[in-house]
Coordinates of C-alpha atoms in Angstrom, one line a residue:
X21 CA -91.0 61.7 112.9
X22 CA -91.3 62.6 116.6
X23 CA -93.4 65.8 117.7
X24 CA -91.5 67.8 120.3
X25 CA -93.6 66.9 123.0
X26 CA -94.3 63.3 122.2
X27 CA -94.0 61.5 125.3
X28 CA -93.0 57.7 125.2
X29 CA -93.6 56.0 128.3
X30 CA -91.8 52.6 129.1
X31 CA -92.9 50.3 131.9
X32 CA -91.6 47.3 133.5
X33 CA -91.7 45.6 137.0
X34 CA -89.3 45.8 139.7
X35 CA -88.0 43.7 142.3
X36 CA -90.5 43.8 145.3
X37 CA -87.3 43.7 147.8
X38 CA -85.4 46.7 146.8
X39 CA -86.0 50.1 145.0
X40 CA -86.3 49.7 141.3
X41 CA -87.4 52.1 138.4
X42 CA -90.9 51.1 137.1
X43 CA -91.4 53.8 134.6
X44 CA -89.5 56.1 132.1
X45 CA -90.8 58.9 130.0
X46 CA -89.0 59.8 127.1
X47 CA -89.0 62.8 124.6
X48 CA -87.9 61.7 121.2
X49 CA -88.8 65.1 119.9
X50 CA -86.3 66.6 122.2
X51 CA -83.1 64.6 121.5
X52 CA -84.5 61.4 123.1
X53 CA -84.2 63.1 126.4
X54 CA -85.4 61.4 129.6
X55 CA -88.1 63.4 131.2
X56 CA -88.9 61.3 134.2
X57 CA -87.9 58.0 135.8
X58 CA -90.2 56.7 138.5
X59 CA -88.9 54.7 141.4
X60 CA -90.9 52.0 143.2
X61 CA -89.7 51.9 146.9
X62 CA -89.9 48.6 148.9
X63 CA -92.6 50.0 150.8
X64 CA -94.8 50.1 147.4
X65 CA -94.5 53.9 147.3
X66 CA -93.7 55.4 143.6
X67 CA -91.6 58.6 143.8
X68 CA -90.0 60.8 140.8
X69 CA -86.4 59.8 140.5
X70 CA -85.7 62.8 138.2
X71 CA -86.4 66.6 139.0
X72 CA -88.7 67.7 136.3
X73 CA -91.7 70.1 135.9
X74 CA -95.2 68.8 136.2
X75 CA -96.1 70.4 132.7
X76 CA -93.2 70.2 130.4
X77 CA -95.1 71.6 127.7
X78 CA -94.9 75.0 129.5
X79 CA -91.1 74.9 129.5
X80 CA -90.4 74.6 125.9
X81 CA -90.3 77.1 123.1
X82 CA -89.6 80.4 125.1
X83 CA -86.5 82.7 124.7
X84 CA -84.7 80.4 127.5
X85 CA -84.9 77.5 125.3
X86 CA -82.7 78.8 122.4
X87 CA -81.1 75.6 120.8
X88 CA -82.9 73.4 123.1
X89 CA -81.4 74.9 126.6
X90 CA -84.5 73.5 128.4
X91 CA -83.6 70.1 127.7
X92 CA -80.7 70.4 130.0
X93 CA -82.7 72.4 132.7
X94 CA -84.3 69.0 134.2
X95 CA -84.9 65.5 133.3
X96 CA -82.0 63.8 131.5
X97 CA -80.6 65.2 128.3
X98 CA -78.5 63.1 125.6
X99 CA -75.5 65.2 124.7
X100 CA -74.0 64.8 121.4
X101 CA -71.6 65.4 119.4
X102 CA -70.1 67.2 122.3
X103 CA -70.8 67.4 126.2
X104 CA -70.0 70.5 128.2
X105 CA -68.9 73.7 127.0
X106 CA -67.0 74.7 123.8
X107 CA -65.5 78.2 123.6
X108 CA -65.1 80.5 120.6
X109 CA -65.2 83.9 119.2
X110 CA -68.9 85.6 119.1
X111 CA -70.1 86.3 115.8
X112 CA -71.7 89.8 115.6
X113 CA -75.1 90.1 117.0
X114 CA -75.6 86.4 116.1
X115 CA -76.2 84.1 118.7
X116 CA -73.2 82.0 117.5
X117 CA -69.5 81.5 118.2
X118 CA -66.8 80.6 115.4
X119 CA -64.9 77.7 117.3
X120 CA -61.9 75.7 116.2
X121 CA -62.7 71.9 116.4
X122 CA -59.9 69.5 115.5
X123 CA -58.3 72.6 113.7
X124 CA -61.6 73.1 111.6
X125 CA -63.6 76.2 112.0
X126 CA -67.2 75.7 112.9
X127 CA -70.2 77.7 113.6
X128 CA -71.8 76.8 117.0
X129 CA -74.9 77.8 118.8
X130 CA -73.9 80.7 121.7
X131 CA -76.4 79.0 123.8
X132 CA -75.0 79.4 127.4
X133 CA -72.7 81.4 129.6
X134 CA -72.0 83.3 132.8
X135 CA -74.6 85.5 134.1
X136 CA -72.5 88.3 135.4
X137 CA -72.0 91.4 133.5
X138 CA -69.6 90.9 130.7
X139 CA -69.3 87.1 131.2
X140 CA -68.3 84.9 128.2
X141 CA -70.9 83.0 126.3
X142 CA -70.2 79.8 124.8
X143 CA -71.6 76.7 123.2
X144 CA -73.2 74.1 125.5
X145 CA -73.9 70.5 125.7
X146 CA -74.4 69.5 122.0
X147 CA -76.4 69.8 119.0
X148 CA -79.4 67.4 119.3
X149 CA -81.2 69.0 122.5
X150 CA -84.1 70.2 120.2
X151 CA -83.9 67.7 117.5
X152 CA -86.5 65.5 116.7
X153 CA -85.5 61.6 116.5
X154 CA -87.5 58.9 114.4
X155 CA -88.1 56.2 116.8
X156 CA -90.0 52.8 117.3
X157 CA -91.2 51.0 120.5
X158 CA -90.8 47.3 119.9
X159 CA -91.6 46.2 123.4
X160 CA -93.4 48.2 126.5
X161 CA -89.9 48.3 127.9
X162 CA -87.6 49.5 125.1
X163 CA -87.3 52.5 122.7
X164 CA -84.9 52.7 119.8
X165 CA -84.5 55.7 117.4
X166 CA -81.9 56.3 114.6
X167 CA -80.8 60.0 114.0
X168 CA -78.6 60.6 110.6
X169 CA -77.3 63.8 111.8
X170 CA -74.7 64.2 109.1
X171 CA -72.7 67.2 109.7
X172 CA -75.5 68.9 111.8
X173 CA -76.3 71.4 109.2
X174 CA -72.8 72.4 108.7
X175 CA -72.1 72.9 112.3
X176 CA -69.6 70.1 112.9
X177 CA -66.7 68.6 111.0
X178 CA -67.4 65.2 109.3
X179 CA -70.6 62.9 109.0
X180 CA -72.1 61.1 112.2
X181 CA -75.4 58.9 112.5
X182 CA -76.7 57.7 116.0
X183 CA -78.7 54.6 117.2
X184 CA -80.1 55.6 120.5
X185 CA -82.0 53.2 122.6
X186 CA -83.4 53.3 126.1
X187 CA -84.4 50.1 128.1
X188 CA -86.1 49.5 131.3
X189 CA -86.0 46.1 132.7
X190 CA -86.4 44.6 136.4
X191 CA -86.0 48.0 137.8
X192 CA -83.0 49.0 135.7
X193 CA -82.7 51.9 133.2
X194 CA -80.3 51.9 130.5
X195 CA -79.2 54.0 127.6
X196 CA -77.0 53.0 124.6
X197 CA -75.9 55.3 122.1
X198 CA -74.1 53.9 119.0
X199 CA -72.1 56.6 117.0
X200 CA -71.2 55.7 113.2
X201 CA -68.8 57.9 110.8
X202 CA -70.8 57.9 107.7
X203 CA -68.4 60.1 106.0
X204 CA -65.0 60.1 104.3
X205 CA -62.8 61.7 106.9
X206 CA -62.1 61.4 110.5
X207 CA -64.7 62.9 112.9
X208 CA -64.2 63.9 116.6
X209 CA -66.9 62.9 118.9
X210 CA -68.0 63.5 122.7
X211 CA -71.0 61.9 124.3
X212 CA -72.6 62.6 127.6
X213 CA -76.1 61.9 129.5
X214 CA -77.3 65.0 132.0
X215 CA -79.6 63.4 134.5
X216 CA -81.2 65.5 137.4
X217 CA -81.3 62.8 140.3
X218 CA -84.0 63.9 142.9
X219 CA -83.4 63.5 146.4
X220 CA -86.9 62.4 147.8
X221 CA -86.1 63.5 151.2
X222 CA -85.6 67.2 149.9
X223 CA -82.5 67.7 152.2
X224 CA -79.3 68.1 149.9
X225 CA -77.0 68.6 152.7
X226 CA -77.0 64.9 153.9
X227 CA -77.1 63.7 150.5
X228 CA -73.8 61.7 149.9
X229 CA -71.6 61.3 146.6
X230 CA -69.0 58.5 145.8
X231 CA -67.2 59.3 142.7
X232 CA -63.8 57.6 142.5
X233 CA -61.7 60.1 140.7
X234 CA -57.9 61.2 140.9
X235 CA -58.3 64.7 139.5
X236 CA -60.9 67.7 139.3
X237 CA -60.4 70.5 136.5
X238 CA -60.0 73.9 137.9
X239 CA -62.4 76.7 136.8
X240 CA -62.2 80.3 136.7
X241 CA -65.2 80.8 138.6
X242 CA -68.8 79.3 139.3
X243 CA -70.4 81.7 137.0
X244 CA -68.7 81.3 133.7
X245 CA -67.4 77.8 134.8
X246 CA -64.6 77.5 132.4
X247 CA -61.5 75.4 132.7
X248 CA -58.1 77.1 133.7
X249 CA -56.3 74.2 132.3
X250 CA -55.0 72.8 135.5
X251 CA -56.1 69.4 136.8
X252 CA -55.9 69.4 140.6
X253 CA -55.5 66.0 142.7
X254 CA -58.9 65.4 144.7
X255 CA -57.0 63.1 147.3
X256 CA -57.4 64.3 150.9
X257 CA -59.3 67.4 149.9
X258 CA -63.2 68.7 150.0
X259 CA -63.5 67.1 146.7
X260 CA -62.6 63.6 147.3
X261 CA -65.5 61.7 146.9
X262 CA -63.6 58.4 146.2
X263 CA -65.0 56.5 149.2
X264 CA -68.2 58.7 149.6
X265 CA -69.0 62.0 151.8
X266 CA -71.7 64.0 152.5
X267 CA -72.1 67.0 150.4
X268 CA -73.0 69.2 153.1
X269 CA -72.8 73.1 152.1
X270 CA -70.2 72.4 149.2
X271 CA -71.2 74.0 145.9
X272 CA -70.4 71.7 143.0
X273 CA -70.4 72.4 139.4
X274 CA -67.0 70.5 138.9
X275 CA -65.6 68.1 136.1
X276 CA -63.9 65.0 137.6
X277 CA -61.5 63.0 135.5
X278 CA -58.7 60.4 135.7
X279 CA -61.7 58.1 136.9
X280 CA -60.8 54.8 138.9
X281 CA -62.5 52.0 137.2
X282 CA -63.5 48.6 138.7
X283 CA -63.9 45.7 136.5
X284 CA -63.5 48.0 133.5
X285 CA -66.3 50.1 134.3
X286 CA -67.1 53.7 135.7
X287 CA -69.2 53.6 139.2
X288 CA -70.9 56.7 140.6
X289 CA -73.3 56.7 143.5
X290 CA -75.7 59.5 145.1
X291 CA -77.3 58.5 148.3
X292 CA -80.2 60.1 149.9
X293 CA -79.8 58.7 153.5
X294 CA -82.9 60.4 155.1
X295 CA -84.9 58.8 152.3
X296 CA -83.4 55.3 152.5
X297 CA -82.5 55.3 148.7
X298 CA -79.5 55.8 146.4
X299 CA -78.7 55.8 142.9
X300 CA -75.9 53.9 141.1
X301 CA -74.6 55.1 137.5
X302 CA -72.4 52.6 135.8
X303 CA -70.7 52.6 132.2
X304 CA -68.4 50.2 130.5
X305 CA -67.5 52.6 127.8
X306 CA -63.9 53.0 127.7
X307 CA -64.5 56.4 126.1
X308 CA -66.1 58.0 129.3
X309 CA -63.2 60.0 130.6
X310 CA -65.0 62.6 133.0
X311 CA -68.1 63.0 135.1
X312 CA -69.5 66.5 135.5
X313 CA -71.4 67.0 138.7
X314 CA -73.8 70.0 139.5
X315 CA -75.3 70.3 142.8
X316 CA -76.2 73.7 144.2
X317 CA -76.5 73.5 148.1
X318 CA -80.3 75.0 147.8
X319 CA -81.4 72.3 145.3
X320 CA -82.9 69.0 146.3
X321 CA -81.1 67.2 143.2
X322 CA -77.7 66.0 142.1
X323 CA -76.7 66.2 138.5
X324 CA -74.4 63.3 137.5
X325 CA -72.9 63.6 134.0
X326 CA -70.8 60.7 132.8
X327 CA -69.4 62.0 129.4
X328 CA -66.5 61.4 127.2
X329 CA -64.9 64.9 127.3
X330 CA -63.7 67.8 129.7
X331 CA -65.1 71.2 129.4
X332 CA -63.8 73.1 126.2
X333 CA -61.9 70.0 125.0
X334 CA -60.3 71.9 121.8
X335 CA -59.5 74.9 124.0
X336 CA -55.8 76.4 124.2
X337 CA -55.8 76.0 127.8
X338 CA -55.1 72.5 127.7
X339 CA -51.5 71.3 127.3
X340 CA -50.8 69.1 124.4
X341 CA -50.2 65.8 126.6
X342 CA -53.6 66.1 128.2
X343 CA -56.1 63.9 127.0
X344 CA -59.4 65.9 126.9
X345 CA -61.5 63.0 126.3
X346 CA -62.6 63.7 122.6
X347 CA -63.1 60.1 120.9
X348 CA -62.2 60.2 116.8
X349 CA -63.7 57.7 114.4
X350 CA -62.5 56.9 111.1
X351 CA -64.5 56.5 108.1
X352 CA -66.8 53.7 108.7
X353 CA -65.9 53.3 112.4
X354 CA -68.3 53.1 115.3
X355 CA -68.3 53.4 118.8
X356 CA -70.8 52.8 121.8
X357 CA -71.5 54.9 125.0
X358 CA -73.5 53.3 127.5
X359 CA -75.0 54.2 130.9
X360 CA -76.9 52.0 133.5
X361 CA -79.0 53.5 136.3
X362 CA -80.1 51.3 139.2
X363 CA -81.4 52.3 142.5
X364 CA -80.4 50.7 146.0
X365 CA -81.4 51.0 149.7
X366 CA -79.4 52.8 151.9
X367 CA -77.9 50.6 154.6
X368 CA -79.2 47.3 153.3
X369 CA -77.8 47.6 149.7
X370 CA -78.4 44.9 147.2
X371 CA -75.5 45.2 144.5
X372 CA -76.0 44.2 141.3

């Protein structure tokens, strides 16, 4: 079993003629989260590709780490059995809510919410943020773990197990999650990945985002960040990143959906022109229906979250005809989430 701060390091060579990842540091004791991914530039310089503290041990275990919250404050958390927010009714003084998930009542940790007085609190980013995953490292560039989650201690309807695998080869970092329904009833499922991509230049205003999506979910405000149930077209507006555009002073904590696929895959790019480097996310999973982007103007990172589901996917704000992205596994069924992360030189791209 993994201890909370066991760090497993993956290493591999990267092509010399383009940026590539040469190291990834994983925390199996924190739900197989990615702590850091180091990137080698064609100049030979090695930079940190993710925003993360120098001393992760100092971050975990305090009051702010309730239900594993610190796992999605930096690095790259793995999110199951749901990504994003789930609303419900607070349970007394307990840090829990009672939520309705696929028509069944469950108790979820009330681990996030708005900061303003009276703001709603809710469940956020799944149930493995502080879970230890048994693992093995069969090669220097591969890490595999198996989590028999069951019903997450009574917090989720149905029984699930997950095979999680990180790979690093030829400068490319990959995450694969295979979910299995091990019970005798159908089970709902959302999966996501939450990486803080560092901007080596430190200048977020000139960073560029390319995200082909036709719709964005409207939120009530950027404190609670709760969906109103309206899907707004992106075309021609400030949230139209289909062809790539600079972020400037635009605040982002937005969920994009109706994604445009090319060759059967979703592709999102973040560029840091001042540093001459960019990051590309690709997923071939047909279940990835949304990409949440978090990018405050005063921070030197962009968080890109490819995920199955919209925020509050079981909530009453959504019309019955809206696909909120939750997958459903019948007994014995399995499905796979995948995300591939590559780097490229801005202005002289080598596309894979």
